[in-house]
Amino acid sequence: MNGKITVFGAGNVGGAVVRRLVERKFCKSVVLVDKAPGKAAGIALDLLEASPIDLLEPVCVSGDDLEQTRDSEIVIITAGATRKEGMTRDDLLKINAAIVGECVAQAARYSPYAFYIIVSNPLNVMCHVAMRAGQLPRSRVVGMAGVLDTCRFQYFLSKELGVSVENVQAMVLGEHGEDMVPVPRYSTVAGIPVSELLPKERLDALIGRTRDGGAEIIRLMQTSAFYAPASAVIQMVSAVVMNKKKILPCAAFLTGQYGIHETFVGVPVKLGASGVEDVIEVALTDEEKSALVASAAKIKKQLAVIGETNG
């Protein structure tokens, strides 16, 4: 890898992602792009001025000239309007489809072989928009949210049980939104299924809080989350840059897996240097599969709203 990563969107999430990329030294340079004049330059300068104290090499630059993004190996799309209290992710549909489509079309002209991580909401639909706008192969586009939803579920389980977050593994499938599908059967604490450690009513409450995780933060601080989403992005970047071949829950383009066709749905995938190397199919109960199919059906309806057709 040549060590260049581009981030589109210099908002809270984009800024947090850039900071984490610099801290983790995953790349030789980070290019930050934003349509607002001076915003990306200001954040880049702020990070650069901290470098003597942080003892980090000043690798962040503002991408006002898109030529600076050329041959990026990873492109992260965080650009778009953010949810306000009372809004659903669906309310952002048409606004962000235009924004994400423009960003990816620009990025793909300079970095057609990059791996694209989509963060903008509604996330599953934005992955489809990105793939079409950049004419990208499906293995080079994923959505971040499965990692985010899963880590929220892990945290809530660890807090409820009073155990280390390191002991908790969880699985959340489907849409990034109200129709996500947490799967307690595949969620464990030190290998013990959480269903053996918690009564059903408490487990159902934690599942509900996971589904409401983003909205809860918006209610508290009147803007969308950014620290946890940035950490989720970094975990995915790490899997690609270091060729970990790590299995992570991501929004991936399905071609019949789980009985779902031509839709970006959250499922376990193997991430490595070549992108999505495999989609992992786990056995689901009839109830779990029905919930996952229903989640995919909602995503397809959203695609129809913006005039996208599957295929």
Coordinates of C-alpha atoms in Angstrom, one line a residue:
M1 CA 0.0 0.0 0.0
N2 CA 1.2 3.5 -0.8
G3 CA -0.3 4.8 2.5
K4 CA -2.8 7.4 1.4
I5 CA -6.3 7.6 2.8
T6 CA -8.9 10.2 1.8
V7 CA -11.8 11.3 4.0
F8 CA -14.7 13.1 2.5
G9 CA -16.6 15.3 5.0
A10 CA -14.9 17.5 7.6
G11 CA -17.7 17.3 10.2
N12 CA -17.5 15.7 13.6
V13 CA -17.2 12.1 12.3
G14 CA -14.7 13.0 9.6
G15 CA -12.5 15.0 12.0
A16 CA -12.6 12.2 14.5
V17 CA -11.7 9.6 11.9
V18 CA -8.7 11.7 10.7
R19 CA -7.5 12.1 14.2
R20 CA -7.6 8.4 14.8
L21 CA -5.9 7.6 11.5
V22 CA -3.0 9.9 12.5
E23 CA -2.8 8.5 16.0
R24 CA -2.8 4.9 14.8
K25 CA -0.2 5.6 12.0
F26 CA -2.2 3.6 9.5
C27 CA -1.0 5.7 6.5
K28 CA 1.6 8.1 5.3
S29 CA -0.9 10.8 4.4
V30 CA -4.5 11.6 5.1
V31 CA -6.4 13.9 2.7
L32 CA -9.5 15.6 4.2
V33 CA -12.0 17.0 1.7
D34 CA -15.0 19.2 2.4
K35 CA -17.2 21.4 0.2
A36 CA -17.3 24.2 2.8
P37 CA -14.4 26.6 2.0
G38 CA -11.7 26.4 4.6
K39 CA -13.3 23.8 6.8
A40 CA -11.0 20.9 5.8
A41 CA -8.0 23.2 5.8
G42 CA -8.9 24.4 9.3
I43 CA -9.2 20.9 10.8
A44 CA -6.0 19.8 9.0
L45 CA -4.1 22.9 10.4
D46 CA -5.4 22.3 13.9
L47 CA -4.2 18.7 13.8
L48 CA -0.8 19.7 12.3
E49 CA -0.3 22.3 15.0
A50 CA -0.7 19.6 17.7
S51 CA 1.9 17.4 16.1
P52 CA 4.9 18.7 18.1
I53 CA 3.1 18.0 21.4
D54 CA 1.6 14.7 20.3
L55 CA 4.9 13.6 18.7
L56 CA 3.0 12.5 15.6
E57 CA 4.2 13.1 12.1
P58 CA 2.2 15.9 10.4
V59 CA 0.5 13.7 7.7
C60 CA -2.9 15.4 7.3
V61 CA -3.5 17.8 4.4
S62 CA -6.5 19.6 3.1
G63 CA -7.8 18.3 -0.2
D64 CA -9.1 21.5 -1.7
D65 CA -7.4 20.3 -4.9
L66 CA -8.8 16.9 -5.5
E67 CA -5.6 16.0 -7.3
Q68 CA -4.2 15.5 -3.8
T69 CA -6.5 12.5 -3.4
R70 CA -5.1 10.6 -6.4
D71 CA -4.3 7.0 -5.9
S72 CA -5.8 6.8 -2.4
E73 CA -6.1 3.2 -1.3
I74 CA -9.0 3.8 1.1
V75 CA -11.7 6.4 0.7
I76 CA -14.0 7.1 3.6
I77 CA -17.3 8.9 2.9
T78 CA -18.7 10.7 6.0
A79 CA -20.1 13.7 4.1
G80 CA -23.8 14.5 4.4
A81 CA -26.5 16.1 6.5
T82 CA -26.7 14.8 10.0
R83 CA -29.8 13.8 11.9
K84 CA -31.5 16.2 14.3
E85 CA -33.8 15.2 17.1
G86 CA -37.0 13.7 15.8
M87 CA -35.5 12.8 12.4
T88 CA -35.1 9.3 11.2
R89 CA -32.2 8.1 9.0
D90 CA -34.8 7.9 6.2
D91 CA -35.4 11.7 6.4
L92 CA -31.9 12.1 5.1
L93 CA -32.4 9.9 2.1
K94 CA -32.6 12.2 -0.9
I95 CA -30.4 14.9 0.5
N96 CA -27.5 12.5 1.2
A97 CA -28.0 10.5 -1.9
A98 CA -27.0 13.6 -3.9
I99 CA -24.1 14.4 -1.6
V100 CA -22.7 10.9 -1.5
G101 CA -23.1 10.4 -5.2
E102 CA -21.2 13.5 -6.0
C103 CA -18.4 12.7 -3.5
V104 CA -17.9 9.2 -4.8
A105 CA -18.0 10.2 -8.4
Q106 CA -15.2 12.7 -7.7
A107 CA -13.2 10.3 -5.6
A108 CA -13.4 7.5 -8.2
R109 CA -12.0 9.7 -10.9
Y110 CA -8.8 9.9 -8.9
S111 CA -8.9 6.6 -7.0
P112 CA -10.8 4.0 -9.0
Y113 CA -9.1 1.1 -7.2
A114 CA -9.6 2.3 -3.7
F115 CA -11.6 0.5 -1.0
Y116 CA -14.6 2.6 -0.1
I117 CA -16.0 2.8 3.4
I118 CA -19.4 4.5 3.6
V119 CA -20.5 6.2 6.8
S120 CA -23.2 8.6 5.6
N121 CA -26.9 7.8 6.4
P122 CA -29.2 6.1 5.5
L123 CA -26.1 3.9 5.3
N124 CA -27.3 0.8 3.4
V125 CA -28.8 2.9 0.6
M126 CA -25.8 5.2 0.5
C127 CA -23.6 2.1 -0.1
H128 CA -25.6 1.4 -3.2
V129 CA -25.5 5.0 -4.3
A130 CA -21.7 4.9 -3.9
M131 CA -21.3 1.7 -5.9
R132 CA -23.3 3.1 -8.8
A133 CA -21.8 6.6 -8.7
G134 CA -18.2 5.3 -8.8
Q135 CA -18.9 2.2 -10.9
L136 CA -17.2 0.2 -8.2
P137 CA -17.0 -3.5 -7.8
R138 CA -19.1 -4.8 -4.9
S139 CA -16.0 -6.1 -3.1
R140 CA -14.6 -2.6 -2.8
V141 CA -17.6 -1.0 -1.1
V142 CA -18.9 -1.6 2.4
G143 CA -20.9 0.3 5.0
M144 CA -19.5 0.9 8.5
A145 CA -22.6 0.5 10.6
G146 CA -22.6 -3.2 11.5
V147 CA -19.4 -2.6 13.5
L148 CA -20.9 0.4 15.2
D149 CA -24.2 -1.3 16.1
T150 CA -22.3 -4.4 17.3
C151 CA -20.0 -2.4 19.6
R152 CA -23.0 -0.6 21.1
F153 CA -24.6 -3.9 21.8
Q154 CA -21.4 -5.2 23.3
Y155 CA -21.1 -2.2 25.6
F156 CA -24.7 -2.4 26.8
L157 CA -24.2 -6.1 27.6
S158 CA -20.9 -5.5 29.4
K159 CA -22.5 -2.8 31.5
E160 CA -25.5 -4.9 32.3
L161 CA -23.5 -7.9 33.4
G162 CA -20.7 -5.9 35.1
V163 CA -17.9 -7.6 33.0
S164 CA -15.1 -6.4 30.9
V165 CA -16.0 -5.3 27.3
E166 CA -13.1 -7.5 26.2
N167 CA -15.2 -10.6 27.3
V168 CA -18.2 -9.7 25.2
Q169 CA -18.8 -10.7 21.6
A170 CA -22.0 -9.8 19.8
M171 CA -23.7 -9.9 16.4
V172 CA -26.0 -7.4 14.8
L173 CA -27.2 -7.9 11.2
G174 CA -29.5 -6.1 8.8
E175 CA -30.2 -2.5 8.3
H176 CA -28.5 0.3 10.2
G177 CA -31.6 1.7 11.7
E178 CA -34.8 0.7 13.5
D179 CA -34.9 -2.6 11.6
M180 CA -31.5 -3.9 12.6
V181 CA -31.4 -7.5 13.7
P182 CA -29.3 -8.1 16.9
V183 CA -28.8 -11.9 17.2
P184 CA -28.4 -12.9 20.9
R185 CA -27.8 -16.6 20.0
Y186 CA -24.4 -15.5 18.5
S187 CA -23.7 -13.0 21.3
T188 CA -21.5 -14.3 24.1
V189 CA -19.6 -13.4 27.2
A190 CA -16.3 -15.4 27.5
G191 CA -18.0 -18.0 25.2
I192 CA -21.2 -18.2 27.3
P193 CA -24.4 -17.2 25.3
V194 CA -25.9 -14.1 26.8
S195 CA -29.3 -15.8 26.8
E196 CA -27.9 -18.0 29.7
L197 CA -26.8 -14.9 31.6
L198 CA -29.7 -12.6 31.3
P199 CA -33.5 -13.0 31.5
K200 CA -35.4 -12.4 28.2
E201 CA -36.9 -9.1 29.3
R202 CA -33.5 -7.6 30.1
L203 CA -32.0 -8.9 26.9
D204 CA -35.0 -7.5 24.9
A205 CA -34.4 -4.1 26.7
L206 CA -30.8 -4.1 25.7
I207 CA -31.7 -5.0 22.1
G208 CA -34.1 -2.1 22.1
R209 CA -31.5 0.3 23.4
T210 CA -29.1 -0.9 20.7
R211 CA -31.6 -0.1 18.0
D212 CA -32.1 3.3 19.5
G213 CA -28.4 3.9 20.1
G214 CA -27.9 6.7 17.6
A215 CA -31.2 8.4 18.5
E216 CA -30.3 8.3 22.2
I217 CA -27.1 10.2 21.6
I218 CA -28.9 12.8 19.5
R219 CA -31.4 13.4 22.3
L220 CA -28.6 14.0 24.7
M221 CA -26.3 16.3 22.7
Q222 CA -28.5 17.4 19.8
T223 CA -26.2 16.0 17.1
S224 CA -25.1 12.6 15.9
A225 CA -22.5 10.4 17.5
F226 CA -18.9 10.7 16.2
Y227 CA -16.4 9.0 18.6
A228 CA -17.9 5.5 18.3
P229 CA -18.5 5.8 14.5
A230 CA -14.9 6.9 14.1
S231 CA -13.6 3.9 16.1
A232 CA -15.8 1.6 14.0
V233 CA -14.2 3.0 10.9
I234 CA -10.7 2.6 12.3
Q235 CA -11.4 -1.1 13.0
M236 CA -12.3 -1.6 9.4
V237 CA -9.4 0.4 8.1
S238 CA -7.1 -1.7 10.3
A239 CA -8.4 -5.0 8.8
V240 CA -7.7 -3.7 5.3
V241 CA -4.4 -1.9 5.8
M242 CA -2.9 -4.8 7.8
N243 CA -4.6 -7.5 5.7
K244 CA -6.0 -9.1 8.8
K245 CA -8.8 -11.0 7.0
K246 CA -10.9 -10.2 10.0
I247 CA -14.5 -11.1 10.2
L248 CA -16.6 -8.0 10.9
P249 CA -20.3 -7.1 10.6
C250 CA -20.5 -4.7 7.6
A251 CA -23.1 -3.6 5.1
A252 CA -22.1 -5.7 2.1
F253 CA -23.7 -6.3 -1.4
L254 CA -25.5 -9.7 -1.2
T255 CA -25.9 -11.8 -4.3
G256 CA -28.2 -14.5 -2.9
Q257 CA -26.6 -15.0 0.5
Y258 CA -29.3 -15.4 3.2
G259 CA -31.8 -15.4 0.4
I260 CA -31.2 -11.7 -0.3
H261 CA -30.3 -10.4 -3.7
E262 CA -28.6 -7.2 -4.9
T263 CA -28.9 -5.3 -1.7
F264 CA -26.4 -3.9 0.8
V265 CA -27.3 -5.6 4.1
G266 CA -25.4 -5.9 7.4
V267 CA -23.8 -9.4 7.6
P268 CA -20.5 -10.9 8.8
V269 CA -17.8 -10.4 6.1
K270 CA -14.1 -11.2 5.9
L271 CA -12.1 -8.0 5.3
G272 CA -8.6 -7.9 4.0
A273 CA -6.3 -6.0 1.6
S274 CA -8.5 -6.9 -1.4
G275 CA -11.6 -5.7 0.4
V276 CA -14.6 -7.9 1.0
E277 CA -13.0 -11.3 0.5
D278 CA -16.0 -13.4 1.7
V279 CA -19.5 -13.1 3.0
I280 CA -20.0 -15.4 6.0
E281 CA -23.4 -17.2 6.2
V282 CA -24.4 -18.2 9.6
A283 CA -27.4 -20.4 10.4
L284 CA -30.5 -18.4 11.4
T285 CA -33.7 -19.4 12.9
D286 CA -36.9 -18.8 10.9
E287 CA -37.6 -15.8 13.1
E288 CA -34.2 -14.3 12.6
K289 CA -34.2 -14.9 8.9
S290 CA -37.6 -13.3 8.5
A291 CA -36.4 -10.2 10.4
L292 CA -33.3 -10.0 8.1
V293 CA -35.4 -10.4 5.0
A294 CA -37.8 -7.7 6.2
S295 CA -34.8 -5.4 6.9
A296 CA -33.6 -5.9 3.4
A297 CA -37.1 -5.3 2.0
K298 CA -37.1 -1.9 3.7
I299 CA -33.7 -1.0 2.1
K300 CA -35.1 -1.9 -1.3
K301 CA -38.1 0.4 -0.7
Q302 CA -35.7 3.2 0.2
L303 CA -33.8 2.6 -3.1
A304 CA -37.0 3.0 -5.0
V305 CA -37.6 6.4 -3.4
I306 CA -34.4 7.8 -4.9
G307 CA -34.9 6.1 -8.2
E308 CA -32.2 3.5 -7.8
T309 CA -32.9 0.0 -9.1
N310 CA -31.3 -3.1 -7.9
G311 CA -28.9 -5.0 -10.0

